[in-house]
mmCIF file of C-alpha atoms in Angstrom:
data_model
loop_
_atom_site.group_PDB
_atom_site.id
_atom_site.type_symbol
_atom_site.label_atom_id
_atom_site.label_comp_id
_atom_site.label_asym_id
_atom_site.label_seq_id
_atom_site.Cartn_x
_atom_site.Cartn_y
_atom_site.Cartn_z
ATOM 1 C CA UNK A 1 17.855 2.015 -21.188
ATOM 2 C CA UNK A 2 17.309 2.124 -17.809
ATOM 3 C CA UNK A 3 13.774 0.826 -18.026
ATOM 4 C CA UNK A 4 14.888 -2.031 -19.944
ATOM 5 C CA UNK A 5 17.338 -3.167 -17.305
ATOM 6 C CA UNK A 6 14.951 -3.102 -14.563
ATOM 7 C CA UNK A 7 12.230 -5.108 -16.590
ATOM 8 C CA UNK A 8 14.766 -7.812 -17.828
ATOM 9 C CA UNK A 9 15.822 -8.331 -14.226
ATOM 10 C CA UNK A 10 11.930 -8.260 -13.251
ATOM 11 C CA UNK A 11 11.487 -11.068 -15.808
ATOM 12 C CA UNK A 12 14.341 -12.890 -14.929
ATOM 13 C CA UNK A 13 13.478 -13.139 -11.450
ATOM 14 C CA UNK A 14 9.881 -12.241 -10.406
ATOM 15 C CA UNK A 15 7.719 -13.225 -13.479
ATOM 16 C CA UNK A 16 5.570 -16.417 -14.077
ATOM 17 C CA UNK A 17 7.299 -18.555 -16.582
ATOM 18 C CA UNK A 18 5.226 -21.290 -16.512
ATOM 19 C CA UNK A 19 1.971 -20.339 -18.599
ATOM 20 C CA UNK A 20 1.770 -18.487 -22.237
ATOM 21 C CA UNK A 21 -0.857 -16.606 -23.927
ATOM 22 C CA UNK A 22 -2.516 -18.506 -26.603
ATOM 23 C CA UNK A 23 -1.345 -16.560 -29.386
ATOM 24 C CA UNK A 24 1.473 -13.648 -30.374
ATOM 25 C CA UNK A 25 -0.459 -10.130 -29.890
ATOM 26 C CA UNK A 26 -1.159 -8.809 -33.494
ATOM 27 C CA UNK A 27 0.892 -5.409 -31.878
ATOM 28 C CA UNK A 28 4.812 -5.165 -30.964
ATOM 29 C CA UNK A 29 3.365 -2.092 -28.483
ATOM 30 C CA UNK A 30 0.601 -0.994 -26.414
ATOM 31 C CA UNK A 31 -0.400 2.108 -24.974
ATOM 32 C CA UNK A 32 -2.878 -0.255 -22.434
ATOM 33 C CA UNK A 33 -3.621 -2.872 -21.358
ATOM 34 C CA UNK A 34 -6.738 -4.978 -19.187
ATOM 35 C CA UNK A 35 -6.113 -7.661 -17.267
ATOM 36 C CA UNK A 36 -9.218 -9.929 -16.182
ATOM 37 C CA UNK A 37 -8.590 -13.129 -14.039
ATOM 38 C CA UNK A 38 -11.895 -15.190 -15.153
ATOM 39 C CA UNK A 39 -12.747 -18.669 -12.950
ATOM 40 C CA UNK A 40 -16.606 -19.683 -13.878
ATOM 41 C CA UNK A 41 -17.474 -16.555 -15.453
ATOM 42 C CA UNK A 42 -19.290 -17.993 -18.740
ATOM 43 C CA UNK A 43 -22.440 -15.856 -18.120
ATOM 44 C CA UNK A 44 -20.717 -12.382 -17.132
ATOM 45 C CA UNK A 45 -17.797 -12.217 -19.267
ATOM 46 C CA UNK A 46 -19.556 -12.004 -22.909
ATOM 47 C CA UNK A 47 -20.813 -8.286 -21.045
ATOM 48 C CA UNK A 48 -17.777 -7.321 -19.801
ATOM 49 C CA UNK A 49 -16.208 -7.766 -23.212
ATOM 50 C CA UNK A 50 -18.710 -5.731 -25.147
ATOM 51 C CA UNK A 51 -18.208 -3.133 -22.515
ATOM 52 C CA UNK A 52 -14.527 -2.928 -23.924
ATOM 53 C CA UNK A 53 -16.234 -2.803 -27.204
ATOM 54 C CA UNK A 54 -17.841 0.609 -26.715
ATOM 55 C CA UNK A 55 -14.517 2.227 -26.038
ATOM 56 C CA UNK A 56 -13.490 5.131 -28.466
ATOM 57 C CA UNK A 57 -11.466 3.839 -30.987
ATOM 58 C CA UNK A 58 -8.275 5.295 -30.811
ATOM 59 C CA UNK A 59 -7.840 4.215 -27.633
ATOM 60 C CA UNK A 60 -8.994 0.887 -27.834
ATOM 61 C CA UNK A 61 -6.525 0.452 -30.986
ATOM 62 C CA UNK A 62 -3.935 0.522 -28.688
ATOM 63 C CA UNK A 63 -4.860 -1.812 -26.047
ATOM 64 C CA UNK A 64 -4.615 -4.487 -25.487
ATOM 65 C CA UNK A 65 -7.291 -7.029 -23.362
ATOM 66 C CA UNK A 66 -5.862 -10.560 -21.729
ATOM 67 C CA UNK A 67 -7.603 -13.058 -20.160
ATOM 68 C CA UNK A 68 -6.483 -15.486 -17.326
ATOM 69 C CA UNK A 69 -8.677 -18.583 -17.184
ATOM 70 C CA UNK A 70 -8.040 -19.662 -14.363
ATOM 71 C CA UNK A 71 -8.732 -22.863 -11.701
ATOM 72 C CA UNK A 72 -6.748 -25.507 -9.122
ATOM 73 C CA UNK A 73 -7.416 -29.160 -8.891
ATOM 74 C CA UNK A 74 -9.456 -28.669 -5.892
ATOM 75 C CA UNK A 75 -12.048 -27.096 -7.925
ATOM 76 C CA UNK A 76 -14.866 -28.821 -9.315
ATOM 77 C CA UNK A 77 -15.316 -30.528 -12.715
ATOM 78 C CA UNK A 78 -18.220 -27.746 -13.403
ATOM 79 C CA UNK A 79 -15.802 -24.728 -13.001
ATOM 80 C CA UNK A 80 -13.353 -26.917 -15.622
ATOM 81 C CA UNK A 81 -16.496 -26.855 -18.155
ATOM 82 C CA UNK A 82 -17.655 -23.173 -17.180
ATOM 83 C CA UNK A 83 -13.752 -21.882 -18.005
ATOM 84 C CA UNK A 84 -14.154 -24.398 -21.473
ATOM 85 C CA UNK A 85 -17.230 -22.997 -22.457
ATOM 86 C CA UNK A 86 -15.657 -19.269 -21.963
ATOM 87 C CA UNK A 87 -12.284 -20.100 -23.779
ATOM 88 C CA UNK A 88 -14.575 -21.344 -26.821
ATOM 89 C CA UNK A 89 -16.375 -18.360 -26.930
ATOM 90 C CA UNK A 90 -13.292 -16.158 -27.099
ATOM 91 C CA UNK A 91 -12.140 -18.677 -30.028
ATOM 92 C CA UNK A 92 -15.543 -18.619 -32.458
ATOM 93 C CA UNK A 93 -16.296 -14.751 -31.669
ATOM 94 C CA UNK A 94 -14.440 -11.646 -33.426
ATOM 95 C CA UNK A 95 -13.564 -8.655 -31.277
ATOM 96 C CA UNK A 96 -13.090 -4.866 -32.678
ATOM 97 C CA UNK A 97 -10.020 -5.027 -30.268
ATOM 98 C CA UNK A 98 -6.543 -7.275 -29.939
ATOM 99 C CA UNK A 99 -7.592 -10.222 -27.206
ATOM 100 C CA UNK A 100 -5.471 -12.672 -25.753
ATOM 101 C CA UNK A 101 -5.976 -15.661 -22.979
ATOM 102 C CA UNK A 102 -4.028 -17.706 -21.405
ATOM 103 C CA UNK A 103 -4.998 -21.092 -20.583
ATOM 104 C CA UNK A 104 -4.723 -21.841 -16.452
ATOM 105 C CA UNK A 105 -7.398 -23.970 -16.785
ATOM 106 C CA UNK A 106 -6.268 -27.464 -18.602
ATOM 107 C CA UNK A 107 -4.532 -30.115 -16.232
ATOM 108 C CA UNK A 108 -1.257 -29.162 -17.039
ATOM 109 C CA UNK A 109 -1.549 -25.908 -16.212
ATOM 110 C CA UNK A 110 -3.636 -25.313 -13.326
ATOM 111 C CA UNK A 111 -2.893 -22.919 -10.789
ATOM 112 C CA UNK A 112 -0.855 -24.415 -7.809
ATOM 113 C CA UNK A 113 -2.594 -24.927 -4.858
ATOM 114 C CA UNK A 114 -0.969 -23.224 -2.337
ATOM 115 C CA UNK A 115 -1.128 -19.815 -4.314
ATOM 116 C CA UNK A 116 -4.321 -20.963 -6.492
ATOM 117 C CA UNK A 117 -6.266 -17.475 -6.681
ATOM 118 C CA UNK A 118 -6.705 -14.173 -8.071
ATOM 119 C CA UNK A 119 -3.705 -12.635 -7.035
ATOM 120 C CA UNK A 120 -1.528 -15.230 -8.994
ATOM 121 C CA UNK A 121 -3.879 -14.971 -11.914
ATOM 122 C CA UNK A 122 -3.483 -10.971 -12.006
ATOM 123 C CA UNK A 123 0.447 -11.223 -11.865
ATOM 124 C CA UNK A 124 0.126 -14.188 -14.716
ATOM 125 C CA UNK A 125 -1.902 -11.677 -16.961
ATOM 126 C CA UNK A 126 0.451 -8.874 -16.532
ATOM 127 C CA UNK A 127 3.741 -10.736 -16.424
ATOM 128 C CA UNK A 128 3.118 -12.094 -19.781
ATOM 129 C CA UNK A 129 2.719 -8.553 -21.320
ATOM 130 C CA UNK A 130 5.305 -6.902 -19.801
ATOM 131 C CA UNK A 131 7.653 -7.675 -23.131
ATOM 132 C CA UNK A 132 4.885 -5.647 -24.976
ATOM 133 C CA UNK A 133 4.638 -2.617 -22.943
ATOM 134 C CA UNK A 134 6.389 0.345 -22.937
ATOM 135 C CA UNK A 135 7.667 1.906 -19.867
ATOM 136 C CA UNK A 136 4.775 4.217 -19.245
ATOM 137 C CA UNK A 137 1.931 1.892 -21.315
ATOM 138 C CA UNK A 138 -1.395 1.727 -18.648
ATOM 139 C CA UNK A 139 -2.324 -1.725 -16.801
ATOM 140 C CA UNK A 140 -5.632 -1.635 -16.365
ATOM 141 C CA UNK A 141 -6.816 -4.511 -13.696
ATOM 142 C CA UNK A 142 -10.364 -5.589 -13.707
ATOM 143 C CA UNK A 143 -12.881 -8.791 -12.978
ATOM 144 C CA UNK A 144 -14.475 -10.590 -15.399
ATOM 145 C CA UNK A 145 -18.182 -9.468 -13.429
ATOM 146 C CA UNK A 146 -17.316 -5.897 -14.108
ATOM 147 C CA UNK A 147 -18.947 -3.757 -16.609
ATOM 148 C CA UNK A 148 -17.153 -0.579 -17.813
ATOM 149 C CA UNK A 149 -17.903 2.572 -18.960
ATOM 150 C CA UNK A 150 -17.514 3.731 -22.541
ATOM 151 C CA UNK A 151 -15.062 6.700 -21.867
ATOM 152 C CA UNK A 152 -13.039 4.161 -19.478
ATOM 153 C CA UNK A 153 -10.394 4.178 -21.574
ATOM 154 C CA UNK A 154 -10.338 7.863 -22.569
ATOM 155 C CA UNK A 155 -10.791 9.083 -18.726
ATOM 156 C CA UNK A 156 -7.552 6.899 -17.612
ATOM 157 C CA UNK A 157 -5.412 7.902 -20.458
ATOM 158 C CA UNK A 158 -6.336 11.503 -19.967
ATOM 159 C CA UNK A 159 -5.722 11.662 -16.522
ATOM 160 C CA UNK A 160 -2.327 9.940 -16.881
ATOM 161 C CA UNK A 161 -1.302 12.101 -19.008
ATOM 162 C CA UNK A 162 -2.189 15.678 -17.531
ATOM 163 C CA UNK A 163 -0.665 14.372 -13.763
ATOM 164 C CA UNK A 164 1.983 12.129 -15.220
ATOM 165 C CA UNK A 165 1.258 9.795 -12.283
ATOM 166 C CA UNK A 166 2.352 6.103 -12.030
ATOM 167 C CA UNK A 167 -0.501 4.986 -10.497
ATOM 168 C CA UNK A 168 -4.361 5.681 -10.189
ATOM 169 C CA UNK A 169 -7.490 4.147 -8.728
ATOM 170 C CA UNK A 170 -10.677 4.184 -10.187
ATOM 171 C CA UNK A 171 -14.261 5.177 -8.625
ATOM 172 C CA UNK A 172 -16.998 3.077 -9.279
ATOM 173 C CA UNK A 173 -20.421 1.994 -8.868
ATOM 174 C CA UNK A 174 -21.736 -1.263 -8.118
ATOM 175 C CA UNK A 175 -24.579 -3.135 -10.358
ATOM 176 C CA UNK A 176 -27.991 -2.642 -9.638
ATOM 177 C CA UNK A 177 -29.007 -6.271 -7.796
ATOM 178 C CA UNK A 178 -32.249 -7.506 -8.527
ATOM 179 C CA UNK A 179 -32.452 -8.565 -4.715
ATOM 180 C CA UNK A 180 -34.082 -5.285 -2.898
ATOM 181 C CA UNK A 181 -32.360 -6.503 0.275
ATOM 182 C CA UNK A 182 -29.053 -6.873 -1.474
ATOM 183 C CA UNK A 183 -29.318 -4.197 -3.289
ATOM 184 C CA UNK A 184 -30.353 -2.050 0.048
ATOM 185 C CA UNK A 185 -27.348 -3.428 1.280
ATOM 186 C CA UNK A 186 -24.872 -2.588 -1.430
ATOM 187 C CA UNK A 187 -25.406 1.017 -1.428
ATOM 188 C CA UNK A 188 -24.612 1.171 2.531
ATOM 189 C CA UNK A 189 -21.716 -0.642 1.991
ATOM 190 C CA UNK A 190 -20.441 1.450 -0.417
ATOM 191 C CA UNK A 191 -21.041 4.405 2.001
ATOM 192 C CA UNK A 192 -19.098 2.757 4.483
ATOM 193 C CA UNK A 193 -16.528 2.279 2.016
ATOM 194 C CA UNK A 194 -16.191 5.850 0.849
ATOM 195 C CA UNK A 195 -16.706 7.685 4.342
ATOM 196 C CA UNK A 196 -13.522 5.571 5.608
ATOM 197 C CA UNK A 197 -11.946 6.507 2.655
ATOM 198 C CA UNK A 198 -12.645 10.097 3.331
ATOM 199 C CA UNK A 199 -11.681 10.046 6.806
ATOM 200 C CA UNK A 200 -8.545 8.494 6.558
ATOM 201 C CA UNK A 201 -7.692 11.037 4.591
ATOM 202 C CA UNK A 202 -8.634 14.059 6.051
ATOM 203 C CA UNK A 203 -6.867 12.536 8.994
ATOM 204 C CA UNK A 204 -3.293 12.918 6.836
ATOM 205 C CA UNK A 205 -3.154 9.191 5.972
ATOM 206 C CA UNK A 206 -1.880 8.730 2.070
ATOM 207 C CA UNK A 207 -4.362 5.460 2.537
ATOM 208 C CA UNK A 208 -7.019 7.244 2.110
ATOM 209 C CA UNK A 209 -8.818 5.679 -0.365
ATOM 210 C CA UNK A 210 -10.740 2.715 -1.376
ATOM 211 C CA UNK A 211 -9.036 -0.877 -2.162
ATOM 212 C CA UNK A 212 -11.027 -2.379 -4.930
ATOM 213 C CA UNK A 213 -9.279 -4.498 -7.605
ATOM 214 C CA UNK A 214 -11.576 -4.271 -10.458
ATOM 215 C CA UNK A 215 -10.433 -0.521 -10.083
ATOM 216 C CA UNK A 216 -6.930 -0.385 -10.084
ATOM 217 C CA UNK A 217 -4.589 0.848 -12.710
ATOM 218 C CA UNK A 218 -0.831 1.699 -13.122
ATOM 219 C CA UNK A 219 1.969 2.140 -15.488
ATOM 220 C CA UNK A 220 4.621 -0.825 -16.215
ATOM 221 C CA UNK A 221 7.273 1.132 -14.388
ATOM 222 C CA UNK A 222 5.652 0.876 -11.057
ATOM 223 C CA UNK A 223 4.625 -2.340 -11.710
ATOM 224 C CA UNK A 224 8.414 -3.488 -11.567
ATOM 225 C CA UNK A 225 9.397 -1.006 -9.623
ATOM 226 C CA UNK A 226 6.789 -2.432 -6.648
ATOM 227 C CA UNK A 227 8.084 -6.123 -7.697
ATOM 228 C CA UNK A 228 5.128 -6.708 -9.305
ATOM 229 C CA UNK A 229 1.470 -8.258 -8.170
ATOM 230 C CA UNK A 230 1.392 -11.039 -5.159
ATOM 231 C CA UNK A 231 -0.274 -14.205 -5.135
ATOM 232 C CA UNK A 232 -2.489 -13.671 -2.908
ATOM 233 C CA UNK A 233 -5.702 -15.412 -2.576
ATOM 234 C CA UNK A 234 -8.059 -12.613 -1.382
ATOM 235 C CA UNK A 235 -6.937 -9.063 -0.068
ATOM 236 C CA UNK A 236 -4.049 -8.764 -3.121
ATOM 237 C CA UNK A 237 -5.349 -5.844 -3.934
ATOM 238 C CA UNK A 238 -5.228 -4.476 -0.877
ATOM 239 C CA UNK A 239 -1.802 -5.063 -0.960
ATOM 240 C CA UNK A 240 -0.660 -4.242 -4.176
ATOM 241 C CA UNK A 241 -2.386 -0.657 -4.123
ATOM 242 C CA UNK A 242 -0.124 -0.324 -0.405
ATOM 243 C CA UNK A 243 3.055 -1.178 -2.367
ATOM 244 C CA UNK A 244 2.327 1.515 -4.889
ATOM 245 C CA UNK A 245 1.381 3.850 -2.285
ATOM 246 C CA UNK A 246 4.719 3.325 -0.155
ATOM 247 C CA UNK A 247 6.459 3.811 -3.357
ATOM 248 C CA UNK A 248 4.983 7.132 -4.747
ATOM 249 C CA UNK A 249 3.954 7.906 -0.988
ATOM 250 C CA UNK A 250 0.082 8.916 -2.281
ATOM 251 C CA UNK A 251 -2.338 7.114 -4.354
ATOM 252 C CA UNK A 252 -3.847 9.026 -7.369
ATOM 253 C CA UNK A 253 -7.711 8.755 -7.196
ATOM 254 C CA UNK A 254 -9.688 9.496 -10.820
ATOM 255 C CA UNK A 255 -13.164 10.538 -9.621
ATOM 256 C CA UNK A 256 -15.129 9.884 -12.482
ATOM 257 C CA UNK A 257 -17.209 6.462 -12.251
ATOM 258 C CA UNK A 258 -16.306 4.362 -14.634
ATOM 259 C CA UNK A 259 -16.013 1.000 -13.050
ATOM 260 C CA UNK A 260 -19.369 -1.342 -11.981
ATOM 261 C CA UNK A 261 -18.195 -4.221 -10.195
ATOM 262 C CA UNK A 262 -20.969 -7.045 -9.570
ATOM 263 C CA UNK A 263 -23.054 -6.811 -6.702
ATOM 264 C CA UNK A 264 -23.508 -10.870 -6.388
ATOM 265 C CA UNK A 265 -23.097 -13.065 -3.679
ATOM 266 C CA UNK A 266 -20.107 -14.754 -3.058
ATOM 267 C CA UNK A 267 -18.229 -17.433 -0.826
ATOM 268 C CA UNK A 268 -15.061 -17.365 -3.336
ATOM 269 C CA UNK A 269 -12.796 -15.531 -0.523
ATOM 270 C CA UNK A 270 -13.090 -14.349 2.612
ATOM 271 C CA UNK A 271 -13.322 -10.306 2.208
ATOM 272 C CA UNK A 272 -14.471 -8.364 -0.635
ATOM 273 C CA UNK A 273 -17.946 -7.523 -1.503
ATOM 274 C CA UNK A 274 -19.765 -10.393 -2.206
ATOM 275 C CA UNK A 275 -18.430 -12.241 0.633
ATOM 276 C CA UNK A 276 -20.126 -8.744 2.596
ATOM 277 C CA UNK A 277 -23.123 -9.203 0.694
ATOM 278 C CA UNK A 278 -23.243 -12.944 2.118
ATOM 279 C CA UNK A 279 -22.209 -12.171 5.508
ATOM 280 C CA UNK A 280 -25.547 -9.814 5.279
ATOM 281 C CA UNK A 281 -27.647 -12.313 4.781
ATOM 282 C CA UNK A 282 -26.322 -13.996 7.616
ATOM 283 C CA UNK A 283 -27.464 -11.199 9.815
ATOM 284 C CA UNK A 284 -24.798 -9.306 10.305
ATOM 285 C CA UNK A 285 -24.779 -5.792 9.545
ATOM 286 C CA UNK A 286 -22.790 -2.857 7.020
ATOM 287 C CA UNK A 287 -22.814 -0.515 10.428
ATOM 288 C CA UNK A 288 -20.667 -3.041 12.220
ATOM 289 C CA UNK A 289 -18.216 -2.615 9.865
ATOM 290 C CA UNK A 290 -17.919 1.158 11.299
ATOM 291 C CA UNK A 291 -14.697 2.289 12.981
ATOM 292 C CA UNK A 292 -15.474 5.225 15.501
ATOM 293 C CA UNK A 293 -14.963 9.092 15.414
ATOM 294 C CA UNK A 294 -12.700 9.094 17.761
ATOM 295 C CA UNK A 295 -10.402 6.147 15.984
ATOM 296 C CA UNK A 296 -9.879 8.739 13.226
ATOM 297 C CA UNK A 297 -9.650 12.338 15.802
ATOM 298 C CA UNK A 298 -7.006 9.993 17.123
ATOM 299 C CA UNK A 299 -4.960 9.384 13.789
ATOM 300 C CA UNK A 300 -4.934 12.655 13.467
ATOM 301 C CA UNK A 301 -3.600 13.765 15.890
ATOM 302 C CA UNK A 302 -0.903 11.105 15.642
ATOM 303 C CA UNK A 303 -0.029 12.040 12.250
ATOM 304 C CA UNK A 304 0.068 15.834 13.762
ATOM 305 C CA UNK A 305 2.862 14.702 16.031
ATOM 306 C CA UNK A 306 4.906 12.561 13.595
ATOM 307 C CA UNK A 307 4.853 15.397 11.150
ATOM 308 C CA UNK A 308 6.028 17.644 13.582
ATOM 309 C CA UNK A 309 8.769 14.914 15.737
ATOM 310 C CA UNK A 310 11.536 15.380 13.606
ATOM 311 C CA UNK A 311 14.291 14.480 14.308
ATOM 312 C CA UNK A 312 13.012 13.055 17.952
ATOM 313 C CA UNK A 313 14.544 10.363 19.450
ATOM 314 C CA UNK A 314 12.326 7.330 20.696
ATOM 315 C CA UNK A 315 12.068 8.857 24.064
ATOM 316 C CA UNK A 316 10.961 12.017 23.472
ATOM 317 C CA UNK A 317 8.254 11.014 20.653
ATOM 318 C CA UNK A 318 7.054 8.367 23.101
ATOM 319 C CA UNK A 319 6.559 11.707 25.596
ATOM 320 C CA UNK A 320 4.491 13.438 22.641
ATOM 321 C CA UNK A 321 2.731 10.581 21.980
ATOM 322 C CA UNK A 322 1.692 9.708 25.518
ATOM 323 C CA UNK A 323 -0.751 12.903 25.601
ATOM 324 C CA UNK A 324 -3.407 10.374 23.636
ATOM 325 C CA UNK A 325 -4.615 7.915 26.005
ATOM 326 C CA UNK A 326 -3.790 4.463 25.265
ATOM 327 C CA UNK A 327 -1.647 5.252 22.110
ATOM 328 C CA UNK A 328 1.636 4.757 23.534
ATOM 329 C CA UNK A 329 0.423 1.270 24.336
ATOM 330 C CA UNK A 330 -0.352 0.556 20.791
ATOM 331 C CA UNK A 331 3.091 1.878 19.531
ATOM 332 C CA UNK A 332 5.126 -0.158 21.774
ATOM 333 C CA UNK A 333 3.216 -3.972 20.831
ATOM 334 C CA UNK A 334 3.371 -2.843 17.415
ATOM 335 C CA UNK A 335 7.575 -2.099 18.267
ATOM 336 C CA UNK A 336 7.849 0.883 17.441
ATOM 337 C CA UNK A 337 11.053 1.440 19.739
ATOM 338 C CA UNK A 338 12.944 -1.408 17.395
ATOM 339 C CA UNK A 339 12.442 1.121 13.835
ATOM 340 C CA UNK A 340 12.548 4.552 15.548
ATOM 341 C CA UNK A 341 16.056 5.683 15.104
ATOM 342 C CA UNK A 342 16.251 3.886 11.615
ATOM 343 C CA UNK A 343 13.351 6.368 10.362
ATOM 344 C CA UNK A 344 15.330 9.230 11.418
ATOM 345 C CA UNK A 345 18.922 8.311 11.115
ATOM 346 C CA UNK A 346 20.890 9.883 8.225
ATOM 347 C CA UNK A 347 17.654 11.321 6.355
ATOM 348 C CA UNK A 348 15.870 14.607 5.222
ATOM 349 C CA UNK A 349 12.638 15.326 6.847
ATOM 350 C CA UNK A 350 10.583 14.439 3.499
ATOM 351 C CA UNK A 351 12.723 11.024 3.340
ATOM 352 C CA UNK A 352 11.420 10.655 7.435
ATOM 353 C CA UNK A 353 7.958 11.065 6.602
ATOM 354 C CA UNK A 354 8.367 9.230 3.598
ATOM 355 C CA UNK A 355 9.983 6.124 5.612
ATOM 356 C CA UNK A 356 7.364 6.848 8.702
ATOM 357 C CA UNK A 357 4.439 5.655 6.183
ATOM 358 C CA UNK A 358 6.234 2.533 4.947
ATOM 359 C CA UNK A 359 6.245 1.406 8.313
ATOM 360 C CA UNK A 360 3.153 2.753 9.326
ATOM 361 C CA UNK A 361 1.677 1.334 6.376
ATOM 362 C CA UNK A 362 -2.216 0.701 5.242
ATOM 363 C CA UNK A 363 -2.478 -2.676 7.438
ATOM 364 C CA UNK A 364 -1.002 -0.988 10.539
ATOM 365 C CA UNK A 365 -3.690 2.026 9.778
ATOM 366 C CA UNK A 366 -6.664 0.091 10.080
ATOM 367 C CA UNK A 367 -5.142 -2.502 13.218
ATOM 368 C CA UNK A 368 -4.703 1.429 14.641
ATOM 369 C CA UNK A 369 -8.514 2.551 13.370
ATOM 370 C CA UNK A 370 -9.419 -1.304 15.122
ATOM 371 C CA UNK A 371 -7.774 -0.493 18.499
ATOM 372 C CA UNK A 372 -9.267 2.823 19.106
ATOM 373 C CA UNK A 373 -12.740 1.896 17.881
ATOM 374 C CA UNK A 374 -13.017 -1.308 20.908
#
């Protein structure tokens, strides 16, 4: 009953009203679900989709797969056709699985400019499924350039239900690029992404892990319960696995590979891997992208003497803290003497370490990993 409360006020409040799926879901309930923002994907999609075809059937009985066709009146005329030409191939082919889209594409319902990306098209997907989820049904979030593994299904249910978790993300491996430089390129990149990963959490940081939203997953619960996806343009997964993380204070990683994003080019936004993979060919390169060892020795440590500060007051953490060189300098422009006492007033030392990471949050971790790596 609960549940049901929290998701009609979630709806009533936070969810996109404005667009509708094209037709009822032949289900009342599903166990799953996959959400795939698509803008121009004509030529990619038609694999993805037969990659959900593969699943085991049990599973994919119980899922079902949404697609947001999305684009803004500042895109071109060819993206409008590329989107058409996708939306009439969902309409003359027949899936072994329930499909849905929703149609962000025509002139009456493009996306609005100011929030005109993937973030919004994620939250459209998911908002409009929400009323046939259960409270612990699986989203599954991933682009319409991904390929997935047969056993993707079976792997995420599994591990859901042995750790009971609320929220998961995926490993994965990006395509093989038919560009040797590119492809060269790809595989540091992903090396950079998984040592930082690793580091930041052997340093004590519950951010430890990689931000990657073809690889993200949770239940409807924590959906609501994190207020659902932003509209972001780029980084929204970034900031949507944070929100998850603040709320269950870790992130759940399933280390099985069963996620391969696209390795392509790509000017769309301004972070991600394609827009590294065109940076590259600019000249710039994956080990500038490095923070240093002593950036993480230092976060450690820091964490060390947070863990081990309560209940101090601002004065006598600031003492502890002034033993790393240059830290205490960091803490104070980043105001740490205006939230102090509110992380320690009236609260159990879990609830203070807890309330330390919301503040010193993902972002904050990498501005710190930024200013000790200069």
């Amino acid at each position: 009953m609960q549940f049901e409360k929290r998701l009609a006020k979630y709806v009533r409040k936070k969810a996109e009203k404005k667009w509708v799926l094209n037709q009822k879901p032949p289900k009342d309930y599903y166990q799953t679900f996959i959400v795939i923002p698509a803008k121009a994907e004509s030529d990619d999609l038609p694999h993805l989709l037969k990659s959900i075809s593969k699943q085991d059937k049990k599973n994919l009985k119980q899922c079902l797969v949404v697609i947001v066709f999305n684009r803004s009146d500042e895109d071109s005329y060819d993206i409008y056709n590329n989107n058409v030409e996708s939306i009439n191939y969902i309409n003359t082919s027949s899936f072994n699985f329930d499909i849905c889209y929703v149609d962000a594409n025509s002139k009456q319902t493009l996306l609005p400019k100011k929030h005109a990306g993937v973030g919004l098209a994620r939250k459209i997907g998911v908002d409009l499924i929400l009323q046939y989820a259960l409270e612990d049904s699986i989203i599954c979030y991933t682009d319409a350039d991904t390929i997935l593994s047969g056993n993707y299904l079976k792997i995420i249910k599994k591990y859901y239900n042995k750790n009971n978790c609320g929220c998961a993300i995926l490993s994965f491996q990006h395509q093989k690029s038919t560009d040797s430089i590119i492809e060269k390129n790809i595989r540091l990149y992903e090396k950079f992404l998984s040592k930082t990963a690793q580091d930041l959490k052997r340093a004590g940081s519950p951010y430890g892990y990689i931000s990657l939203g073809s690889a993200m997953t949770c239940t409807t619960s924590a959906y609501i319960a994190v207020g659902g996806m932003n509209r972001l343009k780029a980084t929204e997964d970034f900031y949507f696995l944070q929100e998850l993380t603040k709320h269950f204070g870790y992130m759940n990683c399933i280390k099985d590979i069963i996620v391969f994003p696209s390795s392509r080019i790509s000017s769309r936004v301004y972070l991600g891997t394609g827009h590294r993979m065109q940076e590259i060919q600019k000249g710039n390169t994956i080990n500038e992208l490095y923070f240093s060892d002593t950036a993480f020795i230092n976060l450690k440590k820091f964490l060390k003497i947070i863990e081990n500060s309560y209940p101090l007051n601002i004065k006598e953490l600031l003492q502890e803290t002034s033993h790393i060189s240059e830290l205490n300098d960091f803490l104070i422009s980043n105001e740490i003497e205006k939230i102090w006492d509110s992380l320690i007033k009236n609260v159990d030392y879990n609830k203070y370490i807890a309330q330390f990471h919301r503040w010193f949050d993902g972002l904050k971790t990498i501005k710190f990993l930024k200013y000790f790596s200069n």
